[in-house]
Amino acid sequence: MNDLWLQWLGAPGTTPPPLDGFLSHHRAERRVAEVLGRWCATAALAVTVERGTDAAPGGTALLDQLRDTDPRLIEAVSRGKTGARVRDRLRASDDWSQRCAGHGVPSGWGPLLARRAERWGVERTRAWLAAQDQRPPLWLRAKEGAAAELRADGFEVVDERGALRVEGRRPLERTAAYREGRAEIRDLSSQLLGALAEPGPAQVAWDVCAGRGGKTVQMATALRGRGSVHATDTDERKLAELKIRVRRAGLADHVRIRGWDGQSVPAFGPEAKRGFDVILVDAPCSASGTWRRNPDARLRHDPAQAPGCAELQRHLLALAATALRPGGKLVYGTCSWLVEEDEDVAEALPGFVAEHHLFGPPSEDADTMYASVLRPA
Ligand SMILES: C[S@@+](CC[C@H](N)C(=O)[O-])C[C@H]1O[C@@H](n2cnc3c(N)ncnc32)[C@H](O)[C@@H]1O
C-alpha cells in the first residue's frame, strides 16, 4: 500500500483526486480521516523531498490540498519523527517551493520568494522565511514620557530606534497612556516606513492612502506645529477613524481629511498650489508582509493572485508624482514582500530614481514593509 501511494504521488503528470473525495470515499470517521490525512501528508512530503518538486507533482499538489483542508495536519506531521526529518530536508533544499513547504508556507509561494531572493540574496531570504513561524512582539509609538509611565504600570519596555517594544500581563488598553493617546499600537516596520515620509516643519504633505491614519499622525507630528498634512482615502469609514485618532493626538489643526475617488488629484487649495513637499503613497497590496501576525493569510490567499494590485499601485504612484513640487520627496510603501508590488512598481515610474528599503526580519523583529524614496532622475 505504501509503495503504491508513493508511486502514485510521485508519478509525473499525475494529480491526486480532491482530498475531500478521497476521505469520503473511504467513509472515514473524523479520527480515521485525521490519521489518514497525516499519513498522506507524510508520504507527500517524503516524495517531494526524495524526488524533487518537479518530479513529484502529485505530492506537491496533495500537500497544498492538505493545507487548504486543515493546516493543522501539516503541523501534526511536522511534530512527528518522520515529519521532523522530512521538514529539515525540505528546509535545506535548493528549491524555494520546497523551502516554503518546510516552513509551513504553501509551495505555490516559492516562485515569488525566488524573485525576492534575487534581490535579497539566499541567506537573508532564508532567515526571513524562518521568521515567518514566529509572532513579532507588540510595538508602540509613544510620546515622550510614555515609556516611564508604562514601566511604572508594570510593563517591560525597550526603546528601539524611537519605537517601544512592550511586554506585560495587563491589557495595554487599560493604561492611561494608551487611553489618553500618549501611546498607540504601531508595528516597528510601519514606524520606520513612516519616518521616511516625515515632512519638515512648515512643509505641506499629502498622505494619499491614509486609511486609519497610522502614518498621517506620524507625519503631522513631524511638522512641529507648523504646516499641514492632507489625508485622503477611498474608504470613508477609515477616514472617520482617522479623524478621531488625529483629534486624540491633538493634531486636528494640521491635518486636512477628505475622501476621494482615487482617479485624479483632488483640488487641494492654496496650501498646495506649488505642489507638495512630501507625498506618501502607502498603497493597497497583498498584505503578505503581515503573515507573522496573521499566519492564516499565507494559506487563505492564492499566490497566483497575490500581485493583483500592481496596476492600481502604478496608477496611484504616477498620479501622486504629478502633485509633487520640484525637488519634493515621493515615498512609496507597501506591507508586502513581493518584488512585483515593491521594486517593480517603484522602478516603473518614469523620471524618478528609487532608493529601496525593506524593513522586517531578520533585521527587525516586526512585520515586513517595503518603502522607496523616489527622487527626480
Ligand atoms: C495599506 S492601506 C493604508 C494604511 C495607512 N496608510 C496606515 O498607515 O494606517 C491602503 C489604503 O488604500 C486605500 N485604497 C484602496 N483602494 C484604493 C484606491 N483605488 N485608491 C486609493 N486608495 C485606495 C485603502 O482604503 C487603504 O486604506
Tab-separated table of C-alpha atoms and ligand atoms in Angstrom:
chain	number	residue	atom	x	y	z
A	1	MET	CA	0.000	0.000	0.000
A	2	ASN	CA	2.772	2.453	0.978
A	3	ASP	CA	4.710	1.786	-2.203
A	4	LEU	CA	1.612	2.183	-4.354
A	5	TRP	CA	0.839	5.522	-2.768
A	6	LEU	CA	4.377	6.710	-3.142
A	7	GLN	CA	4.469	5.689	-6.793
A	8	TRP	CA	1.196	7.447	-7.474
A	9	LEU	CA	2.188	10.615	-5.636
A	10	GLY	CA	5.485	10.791	-7.431
A	11	ALA	CA	4.402	9.832	-10.937
A	12	PRO	CA	4.999	12.742	-13.318
A	13	GLY	CA	1.797	14.075	-14.846
A	14	THR	CA	-0.474	12.734	-12.097
A	15	THR	CA	-2.647	14.870	-9.858
A	16	PRO	CA	-4.250	13.429	-6.758
A	17	PRO	CA	-8.044	13.372	-6.558
A	18	PRO	CA	-9.624	16.016	-4.281
A	19	LEU	CA	-8.783	15.109	-0.715
A	20	ASP	CA	-12.369	15.508	0.496
A	21	GLY	CA	-13.477	12.993	-2.109
A	22	PHE	CA	-10.736	10.587	-1.108
A	23	LEU	CA	-11.701	10.753	2.545
A	24	SER	CA	-15.434	10.418	1.949
A	25	HIS	CA	-14.802	7.565	-0.485
A	26	HIS	CA	-13.275	5.711	2.411
A	27	ARG	CA	-16.293	6.693	4.572
A	28	ALA	CA	-13.765	7.718	7.163
A	29	GLU	CA	-14.715	8.803	10.640
A	30	ARG	CA	-13.092	12.080	11.672
A	31	ARG	CA	-10.312	10.388	13.616
A	32	VAL	CA	-9.573	7.946	10.850
A	33	ALA	CA	-9.628	10.835	8.416
A	34	GLU	CA	-7.097	12.669	10.532
A	35	VAL	CA	-4.781	9.686	10.761
A	36	LEU	CA	-5.090	9.108	7.020
A	37	GLY	CA	-4.504	12.785	6.373
A	38	ARG	CA	-1.339	12.746	8.470
A	39	TRP	CA	-0.127	9.681	6.728
A	40	CYS	CA	-0.836	11.142	3.271
A	41	ALA	CA	0.931	14.349	4.220
A	42	THR	CA	3.990	12.472	5.439
A	43	ALA	CA	4.041	10.424	2.256
A	44	ALA	CA	3.612	13.518	0.121
A	45	LEU	CA	6.391	15.337	1.959
A	46	ALA	CA	8.675	12.346	1.669
A	47	VAL	CA	8.077	12.021	-2.068
A	48	THR	CA	8.524	15.734	-2.604
A	49	VAL	CA	11.846	15.616	-0.828
A	50	GLU	CA	13.107	12.363	-2.321
A	51	ARG	CA	12.306	13.137	-5.925
A	52	GLY	CA	12.246	16.920	-6.135
A	53	THR	CA	9.145	19.078	-6.597
A	54	ASP	CA	9.045	18.823	-10.364
A	55	ALA	CA	9.256	15.076	-10.316
A	56	ALA	CA	6.510	14.768	-7.699
A	57	PRO	CA	3.580	16.850	-8.910
A	58	GLY	CA	1.131	14.604	-7.098
A	59	GLY	CA	2.973	15.069	-3.797
A	60	THR	CA	3.124	18.836	-4.045
A	61	ALA	CA	-0.493	19.180	-5.127
A	62	LEU	CA	-1.634	16.915	-2.314
A	63	LEU	CA	0.361	18.934	0.192
A	64	ASP	CA	-1.351	22.113	-0.946
A	65	GLN	CA	-4.746	20.435	-0.722
A	66	LEU	CA	-3.979	19.241	2.783
A	67	ARG	CA	-3.046	22.744	3.823
A	68	ASP	CA	-6.290	24.078	2.397
A	69	THR	CA	-8.298	21.344	4.080
A	70	ASP	CA	-6.741	21.599	7.505
A	71	PRO	CA	-3.388	23.298	8.098
A	72	ARG	CA	-3.146	21.554	11.486
A	73	LEU	CA	-2.497	18.283	9.676
A	74	ILE	CA	0.776	19.625	8.347
A	75	GLU	CA	1.703	20.867	11.795
A	76	ALA	CA	0.910	17.474	13.309
A	77	VAL	CA	3.058	15.762	10.697
A	78	SER	CA	5.946	18.120	11.303
A	79	ARG	CA	5.917	17.253	15.020
A	80	GLY	CA	6.325	13.519	14.348
A	81	LYS	CA	9.733	11.891	13.881
A	82	THR	CA	9.379	11.312	10.133
A	83	GLY	CA	7.854	14.733	9.754
A	84	ALA	CA	10.776	16.425	11.513
A	85	ARG	CA	13.283	14.645	9.298
A	86	VAL	CA	11.344	15.489	6.170
A	87	ARG	CA	10.828	19.090	7.318
A	88	ASP	CA	14.566	19.558	7.911
A	89	ARG	CA	15.354	18.208	4.460
A	90	LEU	CA	12.776	20.485	2.877
A	91	ARG	CA	14.310	23.462	4.664
A	92	ALA	CA	17.767	22.534	3.412
A	93	SER	CA	16.584	22.190	-0.192
A	94	ASP	CA	17.860	24.413	-3.016
A	95	ASP	CA	14.328	24.902	-4.262
A	96	TRP	CA	12.252	27.785	-2.846
A	97	SER	CA	8.972	25.857	-3.195
A	98	GLN	CA	10.375	23.095	-1.008
A	99	ARG	CA	11.859	25.558	1.466
A	100	CYS	CA	8.410	27.135	1.750
A	101	ALA	CA	6.840	23.724	2.395
A	102	GLY	CA	9.428	23.125	5.143
A	103	HIS	CA	8.245	26.265	6.933
A	104	GLY	CA	4.513	25.618	6.591
A	105	VAL	CA	4.132	28.052	3.680
A	106	PRO	CA	2.276	26.638	0.642
A	107	SER	CA	4.777	25.747	-2.063
A	108	GLY	CA	2.930	27.996	-4.566
A	109	TRP	CA	4.664	30.985	-2.919
A	110	GLY	CA	8.048	29.511	-3.889
A	111	PRO	CA	8.483	31.235	-7.287
A	112	LEU	CA	7.574	34.619	-5.750
A	113	LEU	CA	10.072	34.070	-2.953
A	114	ALA	CA	12.702	33.063	-5.516
A	115	ARG	CA	12.270	36.525	-7.078
A	116	ARG	CA	12.692	38.125	-3.665
A	117	ALA	CA	15.875	36.098	-3.129
A	118	GLU	CA	17.309	37.572	-6.362
A	119	ARG	CA	17.146	40.966	-4.613
A	120	TRP	CA	17.951	39.961	-1.038
A	121	GLY	CA	20.283	37.030	-1.552
A	122	VAL	CA	19.678	33.489	-0.347
A	123	GLU	CA	20.795	33.826	3.303
A	124	ARG	CA	18.654	36.843	4.111
A	125	THR	CA	15.620	35.331	2.368
A	126	ARG	CA	16.050	32.049	4.243
A	127	ALA	CA	16.279	33.884	7.563
A	128	TRP	CA	13.168	35.864	6.621
A	129	LEU	CA	11.267	32.664	5.790
A	130	ALA	CA	12.290	31.037	9.080
A	131	ALA	CA	10.967	34.067	10.993
A	132	GLN	CA	7.502	33.675	9.465
A	133	ASP	CA	6.772	30.986	12.078
A	134	GLN	CA	7.220	33.413	14.979
A	135	ARG	CA	4.878	36.113	16.151
A	136	PRO	CA	6.561	39.511	16.481
A	137	PRO	CA	6.326	41.500	19.727
A	138	LEU	CA	3.968	44.382	20.407
A	139	TRP	CA	5.347	47.720	19.244
A	140	LEU	CA	4.118	51.149	20.270
A	141	ARG	CA	4.594	54.659	19.014
A	142	ALA	CA	4.684	56.848	22.085
A	143	LYS	CA	5.057	60.440	23.161
A	144	GLU	CA	7.885	61.474	25.466
A	145	GLY	CA	7.362	60.257	28.998
A	146	ALA	CA	5.047	57.405	27.991
A	147	ALA	CA	7.804	54.778	28.364
A	148	ALA	CA	8.365	55.708	32.019
A	149	GLU	CA	4.624	55.739	32.599
A	150	LEU	CA	4.243	52.235	31.144
A	151	ARG	CA	7.179	50.941	33.218
A	152	ALA	CA	5.501	52.324	36.310
A	153	ASP	CA	2.399	50.381	35.214
A	154	GLY	CA	4.441	47.133	35.292
A	155	PHE	CA	5.328	46.802	31.598
A	156	GLU	CA	8.744	45.817	30.333
A	157	VAL	CA	9.657	48.490	27.808
A	158	VAL	CA	12.585	48.571	25.373
A	159	ASP	CA	13.252	51.595	23.181
A	160	GLU	CA	14.460	50.666	19.691
A	161	ARG	CA	15.042	53.483	17.202
A	162	GLY	CA	12.291	55.538	18.836
A	163	ALA	CA	9.737	52.701	18.848
A	164	LEU	CA	8.777	50.949	22.096
A	165	ARG	CA	8.702	47.164	22.407
A	166	VAL	CA	6.434	46.309	25.303
A	167	GLU	CA	5.572	43.205	27.216
A	168	GLY	CA	3.242	42.927	30.141
A	169	ARG	CA	0.452	40.917	31.696
A	170	ARG	CA	-2.016	43.804	31.936
A	171	PRO	CA	-4.090	44.755	28.876
A	172	LEU	CA	-2.468	47.824	27.345
A	173	GLU	CA	-5.941	49.266	26.654
A	174	ARG	CA	-6.422	49.778	30.408
A	175	THR	CA	-3.421	52.058	30.818
A	176	ALA	CA	-3.855	55.822	30.941
A	177	ALA	CA	-1.003	56.282	28.418
A	178	TYR	CA	-2.948	54.301	25.810
A	179	ARG	CA	-6.425	55.602	26.655
A	180	GLU	CA	-5.283	59.215	26.603
A	181	GLY	CA	-3.366	58.905	23.311
A	182	ARG	CA	0.213	59.098	24.628
A	183	ALA	CA	0.950	55.631	23.219
A	184	GLU	CA	-0.571	53.806	20.262
A	185	ILE	CA	-0.020	50.372	18.743
A	186	ARG	CA	2.152	50.641	15.623
A	187	ASP	CA	4.459	47.988	14.270
A	188	LEU	CA	8.169	48.927	14.180
A	189	SER	CA	8.444	48.486	10.393
A	190	SER	CA	5.434	50.717	9.866
A	191	GLN	CA	7.093	53.401	12.014
A	192	LEU	CA	10.338	53.119	10.041
A	193	LEU	CA	8.400	53.448	6.791
A	194	GLY	CA	6.525	56.468	8.190
A	195	ALA	CA	9.814	58.076	9.255
A	196	LEU	CA	10.921	58.194	5.603
A	197	ALA	CA	7.834	60.282	4.813
A	198	GLU	CA	8.076	62.747	7.718
A	199	PRO	CA	7.881	66.331	6.418
A	200	GLY	CA	9.974	69.110	7.886
A	201	PRO	CA	8.421	71.932	9.955
A	202	ALA	CA	6.109	74.226	7.932
A	203	GLN	CA	6.002	71.831	4.969
A	204	VAL	CA	2.884	70.622	3.169
A	205	ALA	CA	2.432	66.868	2.727
A	206	TRP	CA	-0.102	64.504	1.130
A	207	ASP	CA	-0.816	61.067	2.615
A	208	VAL	CA	-2.519	59.566	-0.445
A	209	CYS	CA	-3.804	56.260	1.035
A	210	ALA	CA	-4.166	57.467	4.612
A	211	GLY	CA	-6.561	54.733	5.794
A	212	ARG	CA	-6.987	54.911	9.573
A	213	GLY	CA	-4.095	57.343	9.700
A	214	GLY	CA	-1.249	55.457	11.363
A	215	LYS	CA	1.273	57.309	9.218
A	216	THR	CA	-0.731	60.541	8.997
A	217	VAL	CA	-0.270	61.085	12.739
A	218	GLN	CA	3.461	60.412	12.498
A	219	MET	CA	3.795	62.835	9.554
A	220	ALA	CA	1.722	65.553	11.255
A	221	THR	CA	3.749	65.232	14.482
A	222	ALA	CA	6.939	65.906	12.492
A	223	LEU	CA	5.541	69.303	11.413
A	224	ARG	CA	6.158	70.559	14.984
A	225	GLY	CA	3.109	72.803	14.907
A	226	ARG	CA	3.654	74.404	11.502
A	227	GLY	CA	2.441	73.202	8.082
A	228	SER	CA	-0.137	70.563	7.190
A	229	VAL	CA	-0.785	67.004	6.077
A	230	HIS	CA	-3.617	66.343	3.631
A	231	ALA	CA	-5.002	62.859	4.242
A	232	THR	CA	-7.112	61.120	1.581
A	233	ASP	CA	-8.578	57.640	1.188
A	234	THR	CA	-11.324	55.967	-0.824
A	235	ASP	CA	-12.792	54.443	2.358
A	236	GLU	CA	-14.875	56.954	4.326
A	237	ARG	CA	-15.196	54.651	7.350
A	238	LYS	CA	-11.436	54.542	7.756
A	239	LEU	CA	-11.280	58.308	7.441
A	240	ALA	CA	-13.852	58.630	10.252
A	241	GLU	CA	-11.470	56.648	12.498
A	242	LEU	CA	-8.564	58.767	11.299
A	243	LYS	CA	-10.445	61.889	12.382
A	244	ILE	CA	-10.813	60.545	15.939
A	245	ARG	CA	-7.161	59.476	16.030
A	246	VAL	CA	-5.935	62.872	14.864
A	247	ARG	CA	-8.093	64.650	17.452
A	248	ARG	CA	-6.850	62.328	20.226
A	249	ALA	CA	-3.282	63.189	19.256
A	250	GLY	CA	-4.074	66.933	19.377
A	251	LEU	CA	-3.169	67.383	15.695
A	252	ALA	CA	-6.552	68.362	14.212
A	253	ASP	CA	-5.348	71.866	13.229
A	254	HIS	CA	-2.639	70.398	11.000
A	255	VAL	CA	-4.464	67.560	9.246
A	256	ARG	CA	-6.983	68.089	6.401
A	257	ILE	CA	-9.048	64.960	5.795
A	258	ARG	CA	-11.086	64.187	2.676
A	259	GLY	CA	-12.481	61.221	0.771
A	260	TRP	CA	-11.557	60.856	-2.902
A	261	ASP	CA	-12.167	58.514	-5.819
A	262	GLY	CA	-8.509	57.619	-6.404
A	263	GLN	CA	-8.858	58.685	-10.041
A	264	SER	CA	-7.439	62.216	-10.234
A	265	VAL	CA	-5.628	64.647	-7.946
A	266	PRO	CA	-8.198	66.484	-5.802
A	267	ALA	CA	-8.282	70.318	-5.726
A	268	PHE	CA	-6.313	70.903	-2.527
A	269	GLY	CA	-6.487	74.701	-2.434
A	270	PRO	CA	-3.846	77.412	-1.983
A	271	GLU	CA	-1.677	75.490	0.556
A	272	ALA	CA	-0.604	73.062	-2.146
A	273	LYS	CA	-0.644	75.358	-5.167
A	274	ARG	CA	3.102	74.920	-5.756
A	275	GLY	CA	2.862	71.180	-5.236
A	276	PHE	CA	3.527	69.085	-2.134
A	277	ASP	CA	6.870	68.973	-0.347
A	278	VAL	CA	6.301	65.341	0.622
A	279	ILE	CA	3.883	62.716	-0.709
A	280	LEU	CA	3.366	59.247	0.736
A	281	VAL	CA	1.645	56.512	-1.291
A	282	ASP	CA	1.118	53.707	1.243
A	283	ALA	CA	-0.613	51.590	-1.359
A	284	PRO	CA	-3.228	48.832	-1.103
A	285	CYS	CA	-1.399	45.491	-1.506
A	286	SER	CA	-1.414	41.757	-0.825
A	287	ALA	CA	-0.508	42.403	2.848
A	288	SER	CA	1.910	39.454	2.618
A	289	GLY	CA	4.236	41.348	4.954
A	290	THR	CA	1.816	40.813	7.847
A	291	TRP	CA	1.911	36.985	7.799
A	292	ARG	CA	3.651	36.830	11.179
A	293	ARG	CA	0.635	38.420	12.863
A	294	ASN	CA	-1.928	36.729	10.561
A	295	PRO	CA	-0.480	33.255	9.996
A	296	ASP	CA	-3.592	32.009	8.206
A	297	ALA	CA	-3.175	34.563	5.374
A	298	ARG	CA	-0.461	32.509	3.638
A	299	LEU	CA	-2.984	29.650	3.425
A	300	ARG	CA	-6.046	31.690	2.502
A	301	HIS	CA	-4.512	33.763	-0.293
A	302	ASP	CA	-3.775	32.410	-3.730
A	303	PRO	CA	-0.135	33.207	-4.608
A	304	ALA	CA	-1.084	33.440	-8.282
A	305	GLN	CA	-3.432	36.350	-7.431
A	306	ALA	CA	-1.151	37.994	-4.860
A	307	PRO	CA	0.479	40.639	-7.082
A	308	GLY	CA	-3.013	41.629	-8.349
A	309	CYS	CA	-2.793	45.230	-7.056
A	310	ALA	CA	0.276	46.134	-9.137
A	311	GLU	CA	-1.716	48.043	-11.755
A	312	LEU	CA	-3.527	50.107	-9.113
A	313	GLN	CA	-0.222	50.728	-7.309
A	314	ARG	CA	1.384	52.045	-10.517
A	315	HIS	CA	-1.644	54.252	-11.162
A	316	LEU	CA	-1.629	55.773	-7.665
A	317	LEU	CA	2.105	56.395	-7.720
A	318	ALA	CA	2.046	58.025	-11.184
A	319	LEU	CA	-0.889	60.209	-10.104
A	320	ALA	CA	0.837	61.286	-6.897
A	321	ALA	CA	4.025	62.162	-8.790
A	322	THR	CA	2.120	64.861	-10.724
A	323	ALA	CA	1.292	66.658	-7.455
A	324	LEU	CA	4.889	66.861	-6.174
A	325	ARG	CA	6.706	70.198	-6.150
A	326	PRO	CA	10.037	70.239	-7.990
A	327	GLY	CA	12.619	68.811	-5.603
A	328	GLY	CA	9.938	67.316	-3.366
A	329	LYS	CA	10.089	63.840	-1.814
A	330	LEU	CA	7.869	60.994	-3.023
A	331	VAL	CA	7.669	57.885	-0.834
A	332	TYR	CA	6.072	54.638	-1.977
A	333	GLY	CA	5.284	51.922	0.555
A	334	THR	CA	3.558	48.554	0.913
A	335	CYS	CA	3.212	45.885	3.584
A	336	SER	CA	4.237	43.289	1.014
A	337	TRP	CA	7.453	41.371	0.322
A	338	LEU	CA	6.562	40.671	-3.316
A	339	VAL	CA	9.031	42.247	-5.750
A	340	GLU	CA	6.088	42.590	-8.169
A	341	GLU	CA	4.369	45.021	-5.752
A	342	ASP	CA	7.531	46.701	-4.468
A	343	GLU	CA	10.657	47.344	-6.556
A	344	ASP	CA	8.888	46.590	-9.865
A	345	VAL	CA	6.305	49.322	-9.203
A	346	ALA	CA	8.787	51.918	-7.938
A	347	GLU	CA	11.210	51.301	-10.806
A	348	ALA	CA	8.426	51.635	-13.394
A	349	LEU	CA	7.781	55.299	-12.512
A	350	PRO	CA	9.307	57.342	-15.336
A	351	GLY	CA	11.638	60.231	-14.478
A	352	PHE	CA	12.445	59.037	-10.937
A	353	VAL	CA	15.186	57.010	-9.289
A	354	ALA	CA	14.159	54.731	-6.433
A	355	GLU	CA	16.118	54.125	-3.231
A	356	HIS	CA	14.782	50.862	-1.820
A	357	HIS	CA	14.254	49.961	1.844
A	358	LEU	CA	12.883	46.754	3.321
A	359	PHE	CA	12.011	46.587	6.975
A	360	GLY	CA	11.331	43.308	8.763
A	361	PRO	CA	13.076	40.049	9.618
A	362	PRO	CA	15.877	39.280	10.053
A	363	SER	CA	16.876	42.911	10.892
A	364	GLU	CA	13.639	43.966	12.575
A	365	ASP	CA	11.527	41.657	14.750
A	366	ALA	CA	8.382	43.029	13.157
A	367	ASP	CA	6.126	42.942	10.085
A	368	THR	CA	7.711	43.190	6.632
A	369	MET	CA	7.286	46.562	4.929
A	370	TYR	CA	8.768	47.898	1.728
A	371	ALA	CA	9.461	51.574	1.102
A	372	SER	CA	11.170	53.514	-1.615
A	373	VAL	CA	12.158	57.144	-1.634
A	374	LEU	CA	11.783	58.445	-5.179
A	375	ARG	CA	13.769	61.424	-6.401
A	376	PRO	CA	13.860	63.004	-9.858
A	377	ALA	CA	16.346	61.202	-12.142
B	1	LIG	C1	-2.030	49.936	3.242
B	1	LIG	S1	-3.526	50.736	3.484
B	1	LIG	C2	-3.050	52.282	4.151
B	1	LIG	C3	-2.654	52.246	5.599
B	1	LIG	C4	-2.454	53.598	6.209
B	1	LIG	N1	-1.542	54.425	5.469
B	1	LIG	C5	-1.965	53.497	7.655
B	1	LIG	O1	-0.777	53.710	7.931
B	1	LIG	O2	-2.803	53.170	8.518
B	1	LIG	C6	-4.025	51.161	1.850
B	1	LIG	C7	-5.204	52.096	1.770
B	1	LIG	O3	-5.508	52.319	0.392
B	1	LIG	C8	-6.893	52.522	0.288
B	1	LIG	N2	-7.331	52.249	-1.102
B	1	LIG	C9	-7.897	51.139	-1.578
B	1	LIG	N3	-8.172	51.269	-2.907
B	1	LIG	C10	-7.774	52.492	-3.246
B	1	LIG	C11	-7.802	53.216	-4.466
B	1	LIG	N4	-8.319	52.684	-5.578
B	1	LIG	N5	-7.339	54.460	-4.453
B	1	LIG	C12	-6.827	54.989	-3.329
B	1	LIG	N6	-6.772	54.346	-2.147
B	1	LIG	C13	-7.239	53.117	-2.108
B	1	LIG	C14	-7.499	51.583	1.278
B	1	LIG	O4	-8.766	52.059	1.724
B	1	LIG	C15	-6.469	51.580	2.401
B	1	LIG	O5	-6.831	52.419	3.450
